[in-house]
């Protein structure tokens, strides 16, 4: 896991090394200063001339300035390295997510992915910042200060060994108690993000049904659970600081008591005032280092759970493999399903069973069926948004798994059930279909989809701003824009997944007529709830329970299929 994460450091490795170097220099300066101060104190007691005093004073100022300079340089390098690492980590995660198939995405909730890209990366960033600065500074300060203490005070330095086991025991207790809580915390973060996302996305429904109080209570419950778990973790972690402070004060009291005793009985021969002052400074540095190290362990404990969640995203392998030297050309839009069965990875039951169908290039095909009949699942297999479990699907005589994924999906334009528009202009949204589309091509696509009707009434036409998710457009307007965007791909196959449900029947008929007249060579698959949207199709497939139960023209099905006749009668009853 750590090896995988550290690959994201890349160009910031240089700054990480620089930070460690500057921290080492800073520590050396800070450890030498008390030694010089102790020496100066003893010289003053013995009687020092003014020139030597000035010299030592200037030397201390220079060393203090050098320590400050190295600290600033270390801080800058550390910030650059940790922020750069976090940037690369987010980019690497996002790039991998873009490779995911729908099946991969189904493994992670949207809220969970958002948490991993934000909160989890921030936790790992802070841990990395502490590692390259504090984790270097702490051990170095501990080693250098301990060495200087032994040089200055001999055996008395071993007083620190009394505090070390006490601190170590406390640290182990803190880590063992807090680790399970942190695991729960991230699930709570996911629940919180999911609640916020769901509420904001459906805010119009919330207000329409006057459910604000219900949503507030639901959010308060999730937020309260998070607060409860975080409070439990913080209470345990909070023990770290008083534990270290207690150890520090015990050691200082012992040094002052025993040091004073030694000075008095030895008349300053075994220990003098300068050594006592430096011992106090070094004891502060040593126990301060132990405090920092304990905080690093706590931070790493927290970050480890975040790192595991990030690793899951980075290590997730797309289960749709793009073939090496895949076919780069699709000659026509003919489609064949042969004994196709499919089930979602999180479900043991087959969503589709034994599907067999043939569609000739240029045909208009309707797919009809009730909710849950797996109509959308069927069409998502054509551009390989999912892969079949059994059987095969052919386009233009070749298995879809033989085509280069980019070529395949550029030739199969799908207008999904859920219309998605992005913040930007109308033009920018349409150019998702063809980024080089000029005004003429945009007008051509919008005429066929009947989008020109409302675009020409917009204040800035194609340059009119669209809010995120197209909230400033009606459902029918969004559907027509999505159809136009799909047409700009110049696909061999066009799939409309209930994509005219929000437009009136007259506009629906005009769109279907325009598609038939302007795209005679394009295979058109129309999924619909109403028979009126598919009745003029060359062929209609009727689905139920993940199976095709009938196929034929409107007239044949109306004459020979009881279920189709009942649907038609119910929809056209006066």
Coordinates of C-alpha atoms in Angstrom, one line a residue:
X1 CA 0.0 0.0 0.0
X2 CA 2.7 2.5 1.0
X3 CA 4.7 1.7 -2.1
X4 CA 1.7 2.4 -4.3
X5 CA 1.0 5.7 -2.5
X6 CA 4.6 6.9 -2.5
X7 CA 4.6 6.6 -6.3
X8 CA 2.5 9.8 -6.3
X9 CA 5.4 11.9 -4.9
X10 CA 7.2 11.9 -8.2
X11 CA 8.5 15.4 -9.0
X12 CA 8.2 16.4 -5.3
X13 CA 10.8 13.9 -4.1
X14 CA 13.4 16.6 -4.4
X15 CA 11.5 18.9 -2.0
X16 CA 11.0 16.0 0.4
X17 CA 14.8 15.4 0.5
X18 CA 15.5 19.1 0.9
X19 CA 13.0 19.4 3.8
X20 CA 14.8 16.5 5.6
X21 CA 18.2 18.1 5.1
X22 CA 17.1 21.5 6.3
X23 CA 15.4 19.9 9.4
X24 CA 18.7 18.1 10.2
X25 CA 20.6 21.4 10.0
X26 CA 18.0 23.1 12.2
X27 CA 18.3 20.4 14.9
X28 CA 22.1 20.6 14.9
X29 CA 21.9 24.3 15.5
X30 CA 19.3 23.9 18.3
X31 CA 21.4 21.3 20.0
X32 CA 24.7 23.2 19.9
X33 CA 23.1 26.5 21.3
X34 CA 22.5 25.1 24.9
X35 CA 26.0 23.7 25.0
X36 CA 27.5 27.2 24.2
X37 CA 25.1 28.8 26.7
X38 CA 26.2 26.4 29.4
X39 CA 29.8 27.2 28.6
X40 CA 29.1 30.9 28.6
X41 CA 27.4 30.7 32.0
X42 CA 30.4 29.0 33.6
X43 CA 32.8 31.5 32.0
X44 CA 30.7 34.4 33.4
X45 CA 30.9 32.8 36.9
X46 CA 34.7 32.3 36.5
X47 CA 35.1 35.9 35.1
X48 CA 35.1 36.6 31.4
X49 CA 36.4 39.6 29.5
X50 CA 34.1 41.8 27.5
X51 CA 35.5 40.8 24.1
X52 CA 34.9 37.1 24.8
X53 CA 31.3 37.9 26.0
X54 CA 30.6 39.9 22.8
X55 CA 32.1 37.1 20.6
X56 CA 30.0 34.4 22.3
X57 CA 26.9 36.6 22.1
X58 CA 27.4 37.2 18.4
X59 CA 28.0 33.5 17.9
X60 CA 24.7 32.7 19.6
X61 CA 22.8 35.2 17.5
X62 CA 24.3 33.8 14.3
X63 CA 23.4 30.2 15.3
X64 CA 19.9 31.3 16.4
X65 CA 19.5 33.0 13.0
X66 CA 20.8 29.9 11.2
X67 CA 18.3 27.8 13.1
X68 CA 15.5 30.1 12.1
X69 CA 16.6 30.2 8.4
X70 CA 16.8 26.4 8.3
X71 CA 13.4 26.2 9.9
X72 CA 11.9 28.5 7.3
X73 CA 13.5 26.6 4.4
X74 CA 12.4 23.3 5.9
X75 CA 8.8 24.6 6.3
X76 CA 8.7 25.8 2.7
X77 CA 10.1 22.6 1.3
X78 CA 7.8 20.5 3.5
X79 CA 4.7 22.4 2.4
X80 CA 5.6 22.2 -1.3
X81 CA 6.3 18.5 -1.0
X82 CA 3.2 17.6 1.0
X83 CA 0.8 19.7 -1.0
X84 CA 2.3 18.4 -4.3
X85 CA 2.0 14.9 -3.0
X86 CA -1.7 15.5 -2.2
X87 CA -2.3 17.0 -5.7
X88 CA -0.7 14.0 -7.4
X89 CA -2.6 11.6 -5.2
X90 CA -5.9 13.2 -6.1
X91 CA -5.0 13.3 -9.8
X92 CA -4.0 9.7 -9.8
X93 CA -7.2 8.6 -8.1
X94 CA -9.3 10.7 -10.4
X95 CA -7.5 9.3 -13.5
X96 CA -8.1 5.8 -12.3
X97 CA -11.8 6.5 -11.6
X98 CA -12.1 7.7 -15.2
X99 CA -11.0 4.2 -16.3
X100 CA -13.6 2.5 -14.2
X101 CA -16.4 0.5 -15.8
X102 CA -19.9 0.9 -14.4
X103 CA -19.3 -2.3 -12.5
X104 CA -16.2 -0.8 -10.8
X105 CA -18.1 2.4 -9.9
X106 CA -20.9 0.3 -8.4
X107 CA -18.4 -0.9 -5.8
X108 CA -18.0 2.6 -4.4
X109 CA -20.7 5.0 -3.6
X110 CA -20.4 8.6 -5.0
X111 CA -20.3 10.0 -1.4
X112 CA -17.4 7.5 -0.5
X113 CA -15.4 8.6 -3.6
X114 CA -15.8 12.2 -2.7
X115 CA -14.6 11.6 0.9
X116 CA -11.6 9.6 -0.4
X117 CA -10.7 12.4 -2.8
X118 CA -11.0 15.1 -0.1
X119 CA -10.9 14.2 3.6
X120 CA -8.8 11.1 3.2
X121 CA -6.2 12.8 0.9
X122 CA -6.0 15.7 3.4
X123 CA -5.3 13.2 6.3
X124 CA -2.6 11.5 4.3
X125 CA -1.1 14.9 3.2
X126 CA -0.8 16.0 6.9
X127 CA 0.7 12.7 7.9
X128 CA 3.3 13.0 5.1
X129 CA 4.1 16.5 6.1
X130 CA 4.7 15.4 9.7
X131 CA 6.8 12.4 8.4
X132 CA 9.2 14.5 6.3
X133 CA 9.6 17.2 8.9
X134 CA 8.6 16.2 12.4
X135 CA 9.4 12.5 12.0
X136 CA 12.9 13.5 10.9
X137 CA 13.2 16.3 13.5
X138 CA 12.0 14.2 16.5
X139 CA 14.5 11.3 16.3
X140 CA 17.4 13.5 15.4
X141 CA 16.6 15.9 18.2
X142 CA 16.2 12.9 20.6
X143 CA 19.6 11.5 19.5
X144 CA 21.6 14.7 19.5
X145 CA 20.1 16.0 22.7
X146 CA 20.7 12.7 24.5
X147 CA 24.3 12.7 23.3
X148 CA 24.8 16.3 24.4
X149 CA 23.2 15.4 27.8
X150 CA 25.6 12.5 28.3
X151 CA 28.5 14.8 27.4
X152 CA 27.3 17.6 29.7
X153 CA 26.1 15.5 32.7
X154 CA 27.3 12.0 32.5
X155 CA 25.2 9.4 34.4
X156 CA 22.5 11.8 35.4
X157 CA 21.4 11.8 31.7
X158 CA 20.0 8.3 32.2
X159 CA 17.1 9.9 34.2
X160 CA 15.3 10.1 30.8
X161 CA 15.2 6.3 30.6
X162 CA 12.7 6.4 33.5
X163 CA 10.2 8.5 31.5
X164 CA 10.6 6.6 28.2
X165 CA 8.8 3.4 29.2
X166 CA 6.0 5.4 30.8
X167 CA 5.5 7.4 27.6
X168 CA 5.7 4.2 25.4
X169 CA 3.1 2.5 27.5
X170 CA 0.8 5.5 27.2
X171 CA 1.3 5.7 23.4
X172 CA 0.5 2.0 22.9
X173 CA -2.7 2.4 24.9
X174 CA -3.7 5.5 22.9
X175 CA -3.1 3.8 19.5
X176 CA -4.8 0.5 20.4
X177 CA -7.9 2.4 21.7
X178 CA -8.2 4.9 18.9
X179 CA -7.5 2.7 15.9
X180 CA -11.0 0.9 15.9
X181 CA -12.8 4.2 16.3
X182 CA -11.0 5.7 13.3
X183 CA -12.2 2.8 11.1
X184 CA -15.8 3.6 12.1
X185 CA -15.2 7.4 11.5
X186 CA -14.7 7.1 7.8
X187 CA -18.0 5.2 7.3
X188 CA -19.7 8.0 9.2
X189 CA -18.0 10.5 6.9
X190 CA -19.4 8.7 3.9
X191 CA -22.9 8.7 5.4
X192 CA -22.6 12.4 6.1
X193 CA -21.5 13.2 2.5
X194 CA -24.2 11.0 1.2
X195 CA -26.9 12.8 3.2
X196 CA -25.7 16.2 2.0
X197 CA -25.4 15.1 -1.6
X198 CA -28.8 13.4 -1.6
X199 CA -30.5 16.4 0.0
X200 CA -28.9 19.1 -2.2
X201 CA -29.5 17.0 -5.4
X202 CA -33.2 16.5 -4.4
X203 CA -33.8 19.9 -2.8
X204 CA -36.8 20.7 -5.1
X205 CA -38.5 17.4 -4.1
X206 CA -37.7 18.1 -0.4
X207 CA -39.4 21.5 -0.6
X208 CA -42.3 20.3 -2.7
X209 CA -43.2 17.7 -0.1
X210 CA -42.3 20.0 2.8
X211 CA -39.8 17.5 4.2
X212 CA -37.2 20.0 5.4
X213 CA -37.7 19.1 9.1
X214 CA -37.3 15.4 8.3
X215 CA -34.1 16.0 6.3
X216 CA -32.7 18.2 9.1
X217 CA -33.4 15.5 11.6
X218 CA -31.8 12.9 9.4
X219 CA -28.7 15.0 8.9
X220 CA -28.5 15.9 12.6
X221 CA -28.6 12.1 13.4
X222 CA -25.7 11.4 11.0
X223 CA -23.8 14.4 12.1
X224 CA -24.4 13.4 15.8
X225 CA -23.1 9.9 15.2
X226 CA -19.9 11.4 13.6
X227 CA -19.5 13.8 16.5
X228 CA -19.9 11.0 19.0
X229 CA -17.3 8.8 17.4
X230 CA -14.9 11.7 16.8
X231 CA -15.3 12.8 20.4
X232 CA -14.5 9.3 21.6
X233 CA -11.3 9.3 19.5
X234 CA -10.3 12.9 20.5
X235 CA -10.7 12.0 24.2
X236 CA -8.3 9.2 23.9
X237 CA -5.8 11.2 21.7
X238 CA -6.1 14.1 24.2
X239 CA -4.3 11.9 26.8
X240 CA -1.1 12.2 24.8
X241 CA -0.3 15.8 25.6
X242 CA -0.8 15.7 29.4
X243 CA 1.1 12.4 29.6
X244 CA 4.1 13.9 27.9
X245 CA 3.8 17.1 30.0
X246 CA 3.7 15.1 33.2
X247 CA 6.8 13.1 32.1
X248 CA 8.6 16.4 31.3
X249 CA 7.8 18.0 34.6
X250 CA 8.8 14.9 36.6
X251 CA 12.2 14.8 34.8
X252 CA 12.7 18.6 35.3
X253 CA 11.9 18.3 39.0
X254 CA 14.3 15.4 39.4
X255 CA 17.0 17.3 37.5
X256 CA 16.6 20.5 39.6
X257 CA 16.4 18.5 42.9
X258 CA 19.3 16.1 42.2
X259 CA 21.3 18.7 40.2
X260 CA 21.1 21.2 43.1
X261 CA 22.1 18.5 45.6
X262 CA 25.1 17.5 43.5
X263 CA 26.2 21.2 43.1
X264 CA 26.0 21.8 46.8
X265 CA 27.7 18.6 48.0
X266 CA 30.5 18.7 45.4
X267 CA 30.9 22.5 45.6
X268 CA 30.3 22.7 41.8
X269 CA 33.0 20.1 40.9
X270 CA 30.7 17.3 39.7
X271 CA 28.0 19.6 38.3
X272 CA 27.7 23.3 37.9
X273 CA 25.0 25.9 37.1
X274 CA 25.8 26.0 33.4
X275 CA 25.3 22.2 33.1
X276 CA 22.0 22.4 35.0
X277 CA 20.7 25.1 32.7
X278 CA 21.7 23.1 29.6
X279 CA 20.3 19.9 31.1
X280 CA 16.9 21.6 31.5
X281 CA 17.0 22.8 27.9
X282 CA 18.0 19.3 26.7
X283 CA 15.3 17.6 28.8
X284 CA 12.7 19.9 27.2
X285 CA 14.1 19.0 23.8
X286 CA 14.2 15.3 24.5
X287 CA 10.7 15.0 25.9
X288 CA 9.4 17.4 23.4
X289 CA 10.8 15.1 20.7
X290 CA 9.0 12.1 22.4
X291 CA 5.8 14.2 22.4
X292 CA 6.1 14.9 18.7
X293 CA 6.9 11.3 17.9
X294 CA 3.8 10.2 19.8
X295 CA 1.7 12.7 17.9
X296 CA 3.2 11.4 14.7
X297 CA 2.1 7.8 15.6
X298 CA -1.4 9.1 16.4
X299 CA -1.5 11.0 13.1
X300 CA -0.2 7.9 11.2
X301 CA -2.8 5.8 12.9
X302 CA -5.5 8.1 11.6
X303 CA -3.9 8.5 8.2
X304 CA -3.5 4.7 7.8
X305 CA -7.2 4.2 7.5
X306 CA -7.4 7.0 4.9
X307 CA -4.4 5.5 3.1
X308 CA -6.2 2.1 2.9
X309 CA -9.3 3.8 1.4
X310 CA -7.2 5.7 -1.1
X311 CA -5.3 2.5 -2.0
X312 CA -8.5 0.7 -2.7
X313 CA -9.3 3.3 -5.4
X314 CA -5.8 3.4 -6.8
X315 CA -5.5 -0.4 -6.8
X316 CA -8.9 -1.0 -8.4
X317 CA -8.4 -2.5 -11.8
X318 CA -11.0 -1.8 -14.5
X319 CA -12.7 -5.1 -15.2
X320 CA -13.3 -4.0 -18.8
X321 CA -10.0 -4.7 -20.7
X322 CA -9.3 -2.6 -23.7
X323 CA -7.9 -5.1 -26.3
X324 CA -4.4 -4.7 -27.5
X325 CA -4.5 -3.7 -31.2
X326 CA -8.3 -3.6 -31.0
X327 CA -10.3 -2.9 -34.2
X328 CA -10.2 0.7 -35.2
X329 CA -13.2 0.8 -37.6
X330 CA -16.9 0.0 -37.4
X331 CA -18.3 -0.4 -40.9
X332 CA -22.0 -0.3 -40.0
X333 CA -24.5 -0.4 -37.2
X334 CA -25.7 -4.0 -37.3
X335 CA -26.2 -5.6 -33.9
X336 CA -26.5 -9.2 -32.8
X337 CA -27.1 -10.6 -29.3
X338 CA -26.4 -14.3 -29.1
X339 CA -27.5 -16.2 -25.9
X340 CA -26.6 -13.1 -23.8
X341 CA -27.0 -13.4 -20.0
X342 CA -25.8 -10.7 -17.5
X343 CA -25.8 -10.1 -13.8
X344 CA -24.5 -7.2 -11.7
X345 CA -21.5 -8.0 -9.6
X346 CA -23.4 -7.1 -6.4
X347 CA -26.3 -9.3 -7.3
X348 CA -26.5 -13.1 -7.7
X349 CA -29.6 -13.0 -9.9
X350 CA -29.3 -12.5 -13.6
X351 CA -30.7 -9.2 -14.8
X352 CA -30.8 -10.5 -18.4
X353 CA -31.3 -14.1 -19.5
X354 CA -30.7 -15.8 -22.8
X355 CA -31.2 -12.7 -25.0
X356 CA -31.1 -13.3 -28.7
X357 CA -31.8 -10.5 -31.2
X358 CA -30.7 -9.2 -34.5
X359 CA -30.9 -5.6 -35.7
X360 CA -29.9 -4.6 -39.3
X361 CA -27.8 -1.5 -39.9
X362 CA -30.0 1.6 -40.3
X363 CA -33.1 0.0 -38.7
X364 CA -35.2 1.8 -36.1
X365 CA -35.9 -0.5 -33.2
X366 CA -38.2 0.0 -30.2
X367 CA -37.7 -1.7 -26.9
X368 CA -40.8 -1.8 -24.7
X369 CA -41.3 -3.1 -21.2
X370 CA -42.3 -2.3 -17.7
X371 CA -40.2 -0.9 -15.0
X372 CA -37.5 -3.4 -13.9
X373 CA -37.6 -5.3 -17.1
X374 CA -33.9 -4.5 -17.7
X375 CA -34.3 -2.4 -20.8
X376 CA -31.6 0.0 -19.8
X377 CA -29.3 -2.9 -18.8
X378 CA -29.7 -4.4 -22.3
X379 CA -28.6 -1.3 -24.1
X380 CA -25.7 -0.6 -21.7
X381 CA -24.0 -3.8 -22.9
X382 CA -23.8 -2.5 -26.5
X383 CA -21.1 0.2 -25.9
X384 CA -19.5 -2.1 -23.2
X385 CA -20.5 -0.1 -20.2
X386 CA -20.7 -3.6 -18.8
X387 CA -19.5 -6.9 -20.1
X388 CA -21.7 -9.9 -20.7
X389 CA -21.4 -12.9 -18.4
X390 CA -22.5 -15.4 -21.0
X391 CA -22.9 -15.3 -24.8
X392 CA -21.6 -12.5 -27.0
X393 CA -22.7 -9.2 -28.7
X394 CA -21.6 -8.3 -32.2
X395 CA -21.5 -5.0 -33.9
X396 CA -20.8 -5.0 -37.7
X397 CA -20.1 -8.7 -37.5
X398 CA -17.4 -8.4 -34.7
X399 CA -17.6 -9.1 -31.0
X400 CA -17.7 -5.8 -29.1
X401 CA -14.8 -7.0 -27.0
X402 CA -12.6 -6.9 -30.2
X403 CA -13.0 -3.2 -30.7
X404 CA -10.9 -0.5 -29.2
X405 CA -13.1 1.0 -26.4
X406 CA -12.7 4.6 -27.6
X407 CA -13.7 3.6 -31.2
X408 CA -16.6 1.6 -30.0
X409 CA -18.0 4.2 -27.7
X410 CA -17.5 7.0 -30.2
X411 CA -19.6 5.0 -32.7
X412 CA -22.4 4.2 -30.2
X413 CA -24.1 7.3 -28.9
X414 CA -26.2 6.7 -25.8
X415 CA -28.6 9.2 -24.4
X416 CA -29.1 7.8 -20.9
X417 CA -32.3 7.9 -18.9
X418 CA -30.8 10.4 -16.6
X419 CA -30.0 13.6 -18.5
X420 CA -26.6 15.1 -17.4
X421 CA -25.5 18.6 -18.4
X422 CA -22.5 20.4 -17.0
X423 CA -22.0 23.9 -15.9
X424 CA -20.9 26.0 -18.9
X425 CA -22.5 27.3 -22.1
X426 CA -25.0 25.5 -24.3
X427 CA -22.2 25.4 -26.9
X428 CA -19.7 23.8 -24.5
X429 CA -22.2 21.1 -23.5
X430 CA -23.0 20.3 -27.2
X431 CA -19.4 20.1 -28.1
X432 CA -19.0 17.1 -25.8
X433 CA -20.2 15.3 -28.9
X434 CA -17.7 17.0 -31.2
X435 CA -15.3 19.5 -29.8
X436 CA -14.7 20.9 -33.3
X437 CA -18.3 21.4 -34.2
X438 CA -19.0 24.7 -35.8
X439 CA -22.2 26.8 -35.9
X440 CA -23.6 24.9 -38.9
X441 CA -23.1 21.5 -37.3
X442 CA -24.5 22.7 -34.0
X443 CA -27.6 24.0 -35.8
X444 CA -28.0 20.8 -37.8
X445 CA -28.0 18.6 -34.6
X446 CA -30.3 21.0 -32.8
X447 CA -32.8 21.1 -35.7
X448 CA -33.1 17.3 -35.7
X449 CA -33.5 17.2 -31.9
X450 CA -36.0 20.2 -31.9
X451 CA -33.6 22.0 -29.5
X452 CA -33.3 25.0 -31.9
X453 CA -36.9 25.9 -30.9
X454 CA -35.8 27.0 -27.4
X455 CA -32.1 27.8 -28.0
X456 CA -33.0 30.6 -30.4
X457 CA -35.1 32.1 -27.7
X458 CA -32.3 32.1 -25.2
X459 CA -30.7 35.5 -24.5
X460 CA -27.3 34.5 -25.8
X461 CA -28.3 31.4 -27.8
X462 CA -25.4 28.9 -27.9
X463 CA -23.4 31.1 -25.5
X464 CA -26.1 31.0 -22.8
X465 CA -24.8 29.7 -19.5
X466 CA -26.2 26.4 -18.2
X467 CA -26.1 25.9 -14.4
X468 CA -24.8 22.7 -13.0
X469 CA -27.0 19.7 -13.9
X470 CA -29.0 22.1 -16.2
X471 CA -31.1 23.4 -13.3
X472 CA -32.1 26.5 -15.4
X473 CA -33.6 24.3 -18.1
X474 CA -36.8 22.2 -18.2
X475 CA -36.7 18.4 -18.4
X476 CA -37.7 18.5 -22.1
X477 CA -35.1 21.1 -23.0
X478 CA -32.4 19.0 -21.3
X479 CA -33.5 15.9 -23.1
X480 CA -33.4 17.6 -26.5
X481 CA -29.9 19.1 -25.8
X482 CA -28.7 15.6 -24.8
X483 CA -30.0 14.1 -28.1
X484 CA -28.3 16.9 -30.1
X485 CA -25.1 16.3 -28.2
X486 CA -25.3 12.6 -29.1
X487 CA -26.0 13.3 -32.8
X488 CA -22.8 15.4 -33.0
X489 CA -20.8 12.2 -32.5
X490 CA -21.9 11.0 -36.0
X491 CA -22.5 7.6 -34.5
X492 CA -23.2 4.3 -36.3
X493 CA -25.7 3.5 -33.5
X494 CA -27.9 5.9 -31.6
X495 CA -29.6 4.7 -28.4
X496 CA -32.3 6.8 -26.8
X497 CA -33.1 5.4 -23.3
X498 CA -36.5 6.9 -22.6
X499 CA -35.0 10.2 -23.8
X500 CA -38.2 11.9 -25.0
X501 CA -40.3 11.1 -21.9
X502 CA -40.3 14.8 -20.9
X503 CA -41.3 16.2 -24.3
X504 CA -44.9 16.4 -25.6
X505 CA -46.1 13.7 -28.1
X506 CA -46.1 16.2 -31.0
X507 CA -42.4 17.1 -30.5
X508 CA -41.6 13.4 -29.9
X509 CA -43.1 12.6 -33.3
X510 CA -41.1 15.4 -35.0
X511 CA -37.9 14.2 -33.4
X512 CA -38.5 10.6 -34.6
X513 CA -39.4 11.7 -38.1
X514 CA -36.2 13.9 -38.3
X515 CA -34.0 11.0 -37.1
X516 CA -35.5 8.7 -39.7
X517 CA -35.1 11.2 -42.6
X518 CA -31.7 12.7 -41.6
X519 CA -30.0 9.5 -40.3
X520 CA -31.1 6.7 -42.6
X521 CA -27.9 4.7 -42.2
X522 CA -27.7 5.0 -38.4
X523 CA -29.2 2.2 -36.3
X524 CA -31.7 3.8 -33.9
X525 CA -32.7 2.0 -30.7
X526 CA -35.6 3.7 -28.8
X527 CA -36.5 2.6 -25.3
X528 CA -39.8 4.0 -24.3
X529 CA -42.7 3.6 -21.8
X530 CA -45.3 4.7 -24.3
X531 CA -46.1 2.7 -27.5
X532 CA -46.7 5.9 -29.4
X533 CA -42.9 6.5 -29.3
X534 CA -42.0 3.2 -30.9
X535 CA -45.0 2.1 -33.0
X536 CA -43.5 3.3 -36.3
X537 CA -40.3 1.3 -35.6
X538 CA -39.1 -1.4 -38.1
X539 CA -39.1 -3.8 -35.2
X540 CA -40.3 -3.8 -31.6
X541 CA -38.9 -6.0 -28.8
X542 CA -41.1 -6.5 -25.8
X543 CA -39.3 -7.3 -22.5
X544 CA -40.3 -8.7 -19.2
X545 CA -38.3 -10.0 -16.3
X546 CA -35.0 -9.6 -18.1
X547 CA -36.2 -11.6 -21.2
X548 CA -37.5 -10.8 -24.6
X549 CA -41.0 -12.2 -24.6
X550 CA -42.1 -11.0 -28.1
X551 CA -40.8 -9.2 -31.2
X552 CA -42.2 -7.9 -34.4
X553 CA -43.8 -4.8 -35.9
X554 CA -46.5 -2.8 -34.2
X555 CA -49.2 -4.3 -36.3
X556 CA -48.0 -7.9 -35.7
X557 CA -47.6 -7.5 -32.0
X558 CA -51.0 -5.8 -31.7
X559 CA -52.6 -8.7 -33.5
X560 CA -50.7 -11.6 -32.0
X561 CA -49.5 -10.6 -28.5
X562 CA -52.0 -10.2 -25.7
X563 CA -49.6 -8.3 -23.3
X564 CA -48.7 -5.8 -26.1
X565 CA -52.4 -5.4 -26.9
X566 CA -53.3 -4.7 -23.3
X567 CA -50.5 -2.0 -23.0
X568 CA -51.7 -0.4 -26.2
X569 CA -55.3 -0.4 -25.0
X570 CA -54.5 1.0 -21.6
X571 CA -52.4 3.9 -23.1
X572 CA -55.0 4.8 -25.8
X573 CA -58.2 4.5 -23.8
X574 CA -60.4 7.6 -24.2

